[in-house]
mmCIF file of C-alpha atoms and ligand atoms in Angstrom:
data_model
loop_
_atom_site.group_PDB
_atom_site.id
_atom_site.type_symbol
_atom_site.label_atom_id
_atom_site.label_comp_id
_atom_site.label_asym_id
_atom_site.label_seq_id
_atom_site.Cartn_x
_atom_site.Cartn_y
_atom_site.Cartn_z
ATOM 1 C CA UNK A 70 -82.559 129.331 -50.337
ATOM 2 C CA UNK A 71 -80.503 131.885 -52.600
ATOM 3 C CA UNK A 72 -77.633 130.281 -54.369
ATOM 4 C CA UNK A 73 -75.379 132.923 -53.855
ATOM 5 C CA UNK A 74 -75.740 136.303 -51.683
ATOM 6 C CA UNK A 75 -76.379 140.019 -52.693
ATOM 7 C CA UNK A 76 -73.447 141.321 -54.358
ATOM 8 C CA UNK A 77 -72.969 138.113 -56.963
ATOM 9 C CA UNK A 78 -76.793 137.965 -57.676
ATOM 10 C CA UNK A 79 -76.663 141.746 -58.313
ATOM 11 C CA UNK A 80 -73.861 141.300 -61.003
ATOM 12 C CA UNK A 81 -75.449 138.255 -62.476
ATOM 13 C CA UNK A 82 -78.897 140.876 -62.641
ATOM 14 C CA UNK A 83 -76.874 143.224 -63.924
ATOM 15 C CA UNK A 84 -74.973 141.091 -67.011
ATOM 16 C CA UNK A 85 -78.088 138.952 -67.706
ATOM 17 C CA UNK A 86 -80.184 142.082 -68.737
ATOM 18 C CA UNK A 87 -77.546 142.957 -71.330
ATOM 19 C CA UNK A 88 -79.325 141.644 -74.603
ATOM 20 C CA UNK A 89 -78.048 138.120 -75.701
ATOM 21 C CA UNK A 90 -77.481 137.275 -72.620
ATOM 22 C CA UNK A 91 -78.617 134.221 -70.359
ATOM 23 C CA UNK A 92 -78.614 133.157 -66.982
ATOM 24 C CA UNK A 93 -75.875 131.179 -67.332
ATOM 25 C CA UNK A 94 -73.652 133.210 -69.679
ATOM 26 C CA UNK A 95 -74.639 136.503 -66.527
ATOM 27 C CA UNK A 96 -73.450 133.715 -64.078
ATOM 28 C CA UNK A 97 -70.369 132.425 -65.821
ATOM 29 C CA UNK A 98 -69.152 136.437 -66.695
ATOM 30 C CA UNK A 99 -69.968 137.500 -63.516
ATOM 31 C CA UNK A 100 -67.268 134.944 -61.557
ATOM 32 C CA UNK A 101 -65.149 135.408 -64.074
ATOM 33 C CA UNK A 102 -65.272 139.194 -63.096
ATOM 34 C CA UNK A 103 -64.835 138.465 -59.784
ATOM 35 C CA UNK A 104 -61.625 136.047 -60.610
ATOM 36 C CA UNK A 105 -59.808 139.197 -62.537
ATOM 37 C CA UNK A 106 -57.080 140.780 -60.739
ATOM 38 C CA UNK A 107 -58.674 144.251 -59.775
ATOM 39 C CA UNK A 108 -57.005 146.541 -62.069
ATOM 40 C CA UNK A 109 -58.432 144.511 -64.601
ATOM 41 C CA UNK A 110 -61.949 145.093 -63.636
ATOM 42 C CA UNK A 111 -61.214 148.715 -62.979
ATOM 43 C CA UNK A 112 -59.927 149.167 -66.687
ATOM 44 C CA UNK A 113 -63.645 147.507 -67.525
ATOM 45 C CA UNK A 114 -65.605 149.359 -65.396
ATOM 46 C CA UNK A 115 -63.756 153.063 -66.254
ATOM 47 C CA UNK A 116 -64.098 151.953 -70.033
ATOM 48 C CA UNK A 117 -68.045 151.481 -70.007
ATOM 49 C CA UNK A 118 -68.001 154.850 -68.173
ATOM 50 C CA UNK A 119 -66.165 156.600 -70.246
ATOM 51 C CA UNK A 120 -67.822 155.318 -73.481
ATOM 52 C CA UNK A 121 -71.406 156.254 -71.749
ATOM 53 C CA UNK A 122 -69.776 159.671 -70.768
ATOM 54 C CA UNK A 123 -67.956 160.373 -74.154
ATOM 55 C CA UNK A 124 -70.180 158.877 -77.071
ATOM 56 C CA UNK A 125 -72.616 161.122 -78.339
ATOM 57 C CA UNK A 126 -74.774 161.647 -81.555
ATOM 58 C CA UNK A 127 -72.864 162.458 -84.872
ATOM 59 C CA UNK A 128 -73.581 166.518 -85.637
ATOM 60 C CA UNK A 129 -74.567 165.646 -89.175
ATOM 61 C CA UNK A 130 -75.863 161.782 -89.105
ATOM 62 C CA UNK A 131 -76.491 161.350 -85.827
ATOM 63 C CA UNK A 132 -74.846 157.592 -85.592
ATOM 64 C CA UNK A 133 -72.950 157.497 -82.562
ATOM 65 C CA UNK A 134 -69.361 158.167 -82.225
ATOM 66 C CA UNK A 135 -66.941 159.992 -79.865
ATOM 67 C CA UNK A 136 -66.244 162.976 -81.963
ATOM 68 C CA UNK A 137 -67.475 166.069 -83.250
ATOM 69 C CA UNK A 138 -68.103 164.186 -86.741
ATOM 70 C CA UNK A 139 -68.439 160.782 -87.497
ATOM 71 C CA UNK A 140 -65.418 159.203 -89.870
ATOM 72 C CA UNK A 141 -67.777 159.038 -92.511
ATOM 73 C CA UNK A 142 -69.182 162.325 -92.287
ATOM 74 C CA UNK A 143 -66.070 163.752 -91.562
ATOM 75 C CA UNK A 144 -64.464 162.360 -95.079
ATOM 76 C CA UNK A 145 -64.805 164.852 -97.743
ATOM 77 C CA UNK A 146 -64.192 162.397 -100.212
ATOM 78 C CA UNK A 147 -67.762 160.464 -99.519
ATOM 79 C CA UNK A 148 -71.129 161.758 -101.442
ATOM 80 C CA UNK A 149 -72.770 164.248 -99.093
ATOM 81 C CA UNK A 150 -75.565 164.501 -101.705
ATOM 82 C CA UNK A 151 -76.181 160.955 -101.219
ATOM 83 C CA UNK A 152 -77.982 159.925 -98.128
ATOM 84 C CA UNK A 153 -78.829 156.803 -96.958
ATOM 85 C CA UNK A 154 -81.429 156.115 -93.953
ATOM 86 C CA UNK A 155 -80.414 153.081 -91.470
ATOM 87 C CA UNK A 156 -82.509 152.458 -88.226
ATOM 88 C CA UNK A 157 -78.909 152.516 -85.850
ATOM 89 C CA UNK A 158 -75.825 152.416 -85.640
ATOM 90 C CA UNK A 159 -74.945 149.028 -86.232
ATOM 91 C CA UNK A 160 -76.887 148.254 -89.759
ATOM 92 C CA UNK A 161 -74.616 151.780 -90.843
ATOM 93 C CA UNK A 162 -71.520 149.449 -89.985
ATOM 94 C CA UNK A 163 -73.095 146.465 -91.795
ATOM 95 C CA UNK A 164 -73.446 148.895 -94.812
ATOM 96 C CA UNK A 165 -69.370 150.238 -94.417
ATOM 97 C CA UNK A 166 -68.042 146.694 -94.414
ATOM 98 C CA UNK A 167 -69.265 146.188 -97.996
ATOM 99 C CA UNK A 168 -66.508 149.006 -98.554
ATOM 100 C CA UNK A 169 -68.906 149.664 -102.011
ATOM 101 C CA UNK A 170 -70.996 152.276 -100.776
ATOM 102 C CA UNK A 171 -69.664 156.283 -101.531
ATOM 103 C CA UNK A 172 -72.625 158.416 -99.961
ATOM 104 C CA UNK A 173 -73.483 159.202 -96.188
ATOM 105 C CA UNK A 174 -75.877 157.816 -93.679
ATOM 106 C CA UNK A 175 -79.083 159.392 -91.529
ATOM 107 C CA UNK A 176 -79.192 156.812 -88.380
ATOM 108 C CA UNK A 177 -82.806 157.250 -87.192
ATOM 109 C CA UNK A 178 -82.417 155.318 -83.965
ATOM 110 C CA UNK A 179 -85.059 153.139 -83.963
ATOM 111 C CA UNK A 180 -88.374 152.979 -86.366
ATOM 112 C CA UNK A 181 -92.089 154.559 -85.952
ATOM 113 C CA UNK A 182 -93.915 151.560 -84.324
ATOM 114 C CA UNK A 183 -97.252 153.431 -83.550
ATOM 115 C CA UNK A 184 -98.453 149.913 -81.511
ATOM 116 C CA UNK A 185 -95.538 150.237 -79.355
ATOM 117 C CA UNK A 186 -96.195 154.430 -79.271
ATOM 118 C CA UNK A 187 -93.290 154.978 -81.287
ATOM 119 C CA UNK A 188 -93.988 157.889 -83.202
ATOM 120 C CA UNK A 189 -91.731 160.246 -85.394
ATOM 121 C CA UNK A 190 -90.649 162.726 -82.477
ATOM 122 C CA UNK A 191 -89.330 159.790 -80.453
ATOM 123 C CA UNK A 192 -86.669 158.941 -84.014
ATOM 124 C CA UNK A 193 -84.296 161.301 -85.766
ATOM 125 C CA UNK A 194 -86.649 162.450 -88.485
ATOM 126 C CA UNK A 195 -86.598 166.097 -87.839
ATOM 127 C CA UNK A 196 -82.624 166.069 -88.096
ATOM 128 C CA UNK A 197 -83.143 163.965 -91.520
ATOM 129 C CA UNK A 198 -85.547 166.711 -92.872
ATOM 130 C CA UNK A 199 -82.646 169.718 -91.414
ATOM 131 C CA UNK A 200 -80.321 168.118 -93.161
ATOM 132 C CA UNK A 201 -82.454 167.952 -96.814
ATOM 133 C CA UNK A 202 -82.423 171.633 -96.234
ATOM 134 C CA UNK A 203 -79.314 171.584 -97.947
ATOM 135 C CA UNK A 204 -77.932 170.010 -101.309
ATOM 136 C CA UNK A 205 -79.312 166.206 -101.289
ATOM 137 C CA UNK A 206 -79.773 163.984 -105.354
ATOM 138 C CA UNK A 207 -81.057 161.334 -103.367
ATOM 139 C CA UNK A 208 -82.388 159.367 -99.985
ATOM 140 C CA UNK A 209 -81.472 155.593 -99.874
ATOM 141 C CA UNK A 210 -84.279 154.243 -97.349
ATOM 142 C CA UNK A 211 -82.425 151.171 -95.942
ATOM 143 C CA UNK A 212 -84.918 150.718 -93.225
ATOM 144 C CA UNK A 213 -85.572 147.024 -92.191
ATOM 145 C CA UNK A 214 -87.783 144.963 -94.086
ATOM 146 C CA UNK A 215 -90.261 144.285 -90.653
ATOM 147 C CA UNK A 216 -93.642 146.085 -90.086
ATOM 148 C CA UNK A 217 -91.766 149.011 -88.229
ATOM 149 C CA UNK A 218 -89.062 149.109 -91.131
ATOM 150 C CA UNK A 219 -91.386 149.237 -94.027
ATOM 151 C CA UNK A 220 -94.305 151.861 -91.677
ATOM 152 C CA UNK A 221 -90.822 154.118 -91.461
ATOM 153 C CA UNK A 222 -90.043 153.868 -95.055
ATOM 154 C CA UNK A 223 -93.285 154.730 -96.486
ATOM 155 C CA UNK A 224 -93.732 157.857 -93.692
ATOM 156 C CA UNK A 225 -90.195 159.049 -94.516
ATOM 157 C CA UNK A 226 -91.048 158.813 -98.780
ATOM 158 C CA UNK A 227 -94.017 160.966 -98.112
ATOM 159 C CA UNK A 228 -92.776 163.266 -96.498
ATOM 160 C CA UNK A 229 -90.113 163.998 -98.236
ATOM 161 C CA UNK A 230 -91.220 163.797 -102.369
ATOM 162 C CA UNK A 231 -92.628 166.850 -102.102
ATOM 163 C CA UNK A 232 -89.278 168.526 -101.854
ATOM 164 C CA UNK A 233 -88.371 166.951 -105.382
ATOM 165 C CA UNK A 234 -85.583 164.750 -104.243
ATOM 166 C CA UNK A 235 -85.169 161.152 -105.309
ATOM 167 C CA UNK A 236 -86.287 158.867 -102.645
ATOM 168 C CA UNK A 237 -85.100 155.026 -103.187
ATOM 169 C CA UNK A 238 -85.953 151.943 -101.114
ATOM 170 C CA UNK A 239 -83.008 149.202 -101.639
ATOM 171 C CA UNK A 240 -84.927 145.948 -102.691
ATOM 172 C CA UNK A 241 -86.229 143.316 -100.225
ATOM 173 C CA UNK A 242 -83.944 140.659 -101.627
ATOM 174 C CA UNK A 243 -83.374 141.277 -97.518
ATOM 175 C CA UNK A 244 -85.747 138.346 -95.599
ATOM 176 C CA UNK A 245 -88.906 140.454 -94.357
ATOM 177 C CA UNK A 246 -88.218 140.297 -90.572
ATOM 178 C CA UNK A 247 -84.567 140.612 -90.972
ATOM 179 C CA UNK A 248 -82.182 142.835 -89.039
ATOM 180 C CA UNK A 249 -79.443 144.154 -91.619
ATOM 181 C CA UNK A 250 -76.986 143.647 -89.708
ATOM 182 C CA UNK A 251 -77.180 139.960 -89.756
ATOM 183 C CA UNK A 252 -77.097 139.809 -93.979
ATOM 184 C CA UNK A 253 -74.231 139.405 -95.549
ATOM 185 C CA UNK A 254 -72.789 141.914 -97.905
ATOM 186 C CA UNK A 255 -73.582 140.171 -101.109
ATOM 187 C CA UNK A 256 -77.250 140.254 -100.139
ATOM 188 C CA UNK A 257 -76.714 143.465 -98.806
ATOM 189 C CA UNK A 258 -74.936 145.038 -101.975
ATOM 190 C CA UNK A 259 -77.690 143.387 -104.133
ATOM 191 C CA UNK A 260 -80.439 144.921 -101.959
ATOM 192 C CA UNK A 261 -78.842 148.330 -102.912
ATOM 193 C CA UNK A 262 -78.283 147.864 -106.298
ATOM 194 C CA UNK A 263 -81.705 147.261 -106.979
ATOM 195 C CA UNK A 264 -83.250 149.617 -104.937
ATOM 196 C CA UNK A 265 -86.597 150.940 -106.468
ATOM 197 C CA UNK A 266 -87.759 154.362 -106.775
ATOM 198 C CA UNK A 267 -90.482 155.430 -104.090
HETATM 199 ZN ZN1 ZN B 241 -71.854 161.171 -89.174
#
């Protein structure tokens, strides 16, 4: 016998494929839902819309963001020549809460993973390589420190010596496996401080 009848189990489907979230959590959110007053549930419905409608990739780094520019890129003040490559959006804001960095980012969306058929078209390498078309001292690889991460880093290096710019990897005082966005920013300034040349 089903617990409950189409429309509930349909939100619970719905909120339990959202990652980090369980069966119970999807049940648990989705009567709450049901429990708001309606405007409530409008203002949450028209706001995932809208952000699915309005964000869109970054001209020049390609993290995601609901202008032209990114803050970051759009900050003259930063070092444009300074370019550091992140897999999304998400280790970019791990890297801005340190507050220490200066330079710019490259968010690849993702990293090659040729057992899962990821390959370079299916990241944002070709933007990366547009965008060393123009004045770059150096590429910060900040890639994760897993299989994909470290396959990404070494494809990116070389490819891109050959053009003469400095390519770094920050160290791997970050735990192999590791998403970045889960280190803290002492680890995460440290990795970056040591960073090796490639
Ligand atoms: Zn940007």
């Amino acid at each position: 016998m089903e617990l409950y009848t189409g429309d509930i189990n349909q939100l619970i489907d719905e909120l339990g494929a959202l990652p980090g979230i369980g069966h119970k959590s999807a049940e648990r959110m989705a009567f709450h839902i049901i429990n708001l007053p309606h405007d409530r549930v409008k203002r949450l419905s028209d706001t995932i819309i809208r952000a699915k409608e309005n964000v869109k990739y970054c001209k020049e780094c390609c993290t995601l963001t609901d202008a032209e520019y990114c803050p970051v890129c759009a900050n003259a003040r930063r070092n444009h020549r300074m370019i550091m490559v992140v897999e999304n959006t998400r280790d970019l804001a791990a890297y801005e809460k340190t507050g220490k960095y200066e330079g710019v980012y490259h968010v690849l969306h993702g990293a090659l993973s040729p057992m899962n058929g990821i390959g370079p078209a299916d990241i944002k390498l070709k933007e990366l390589l547009q965008r060393l078309q123009g004045e770059v001292d150096e590429v910060i690889i900040a890639t994760n420190s897993s299989l994909e991460g470290e396959t990404t880093a070494m494809y990116i290096s070389k490819l891109i010596k050959p053009a003469g710019i400095r390519v770094t990897r920050i160290a791997s005082g970050v735990p192999v496996g590791g998403d970045l966005e889960n280190i803290d920013e002492v680890t995460l300034l440290r990795a970056f401080e040591g960073r090796t040349e490639l």
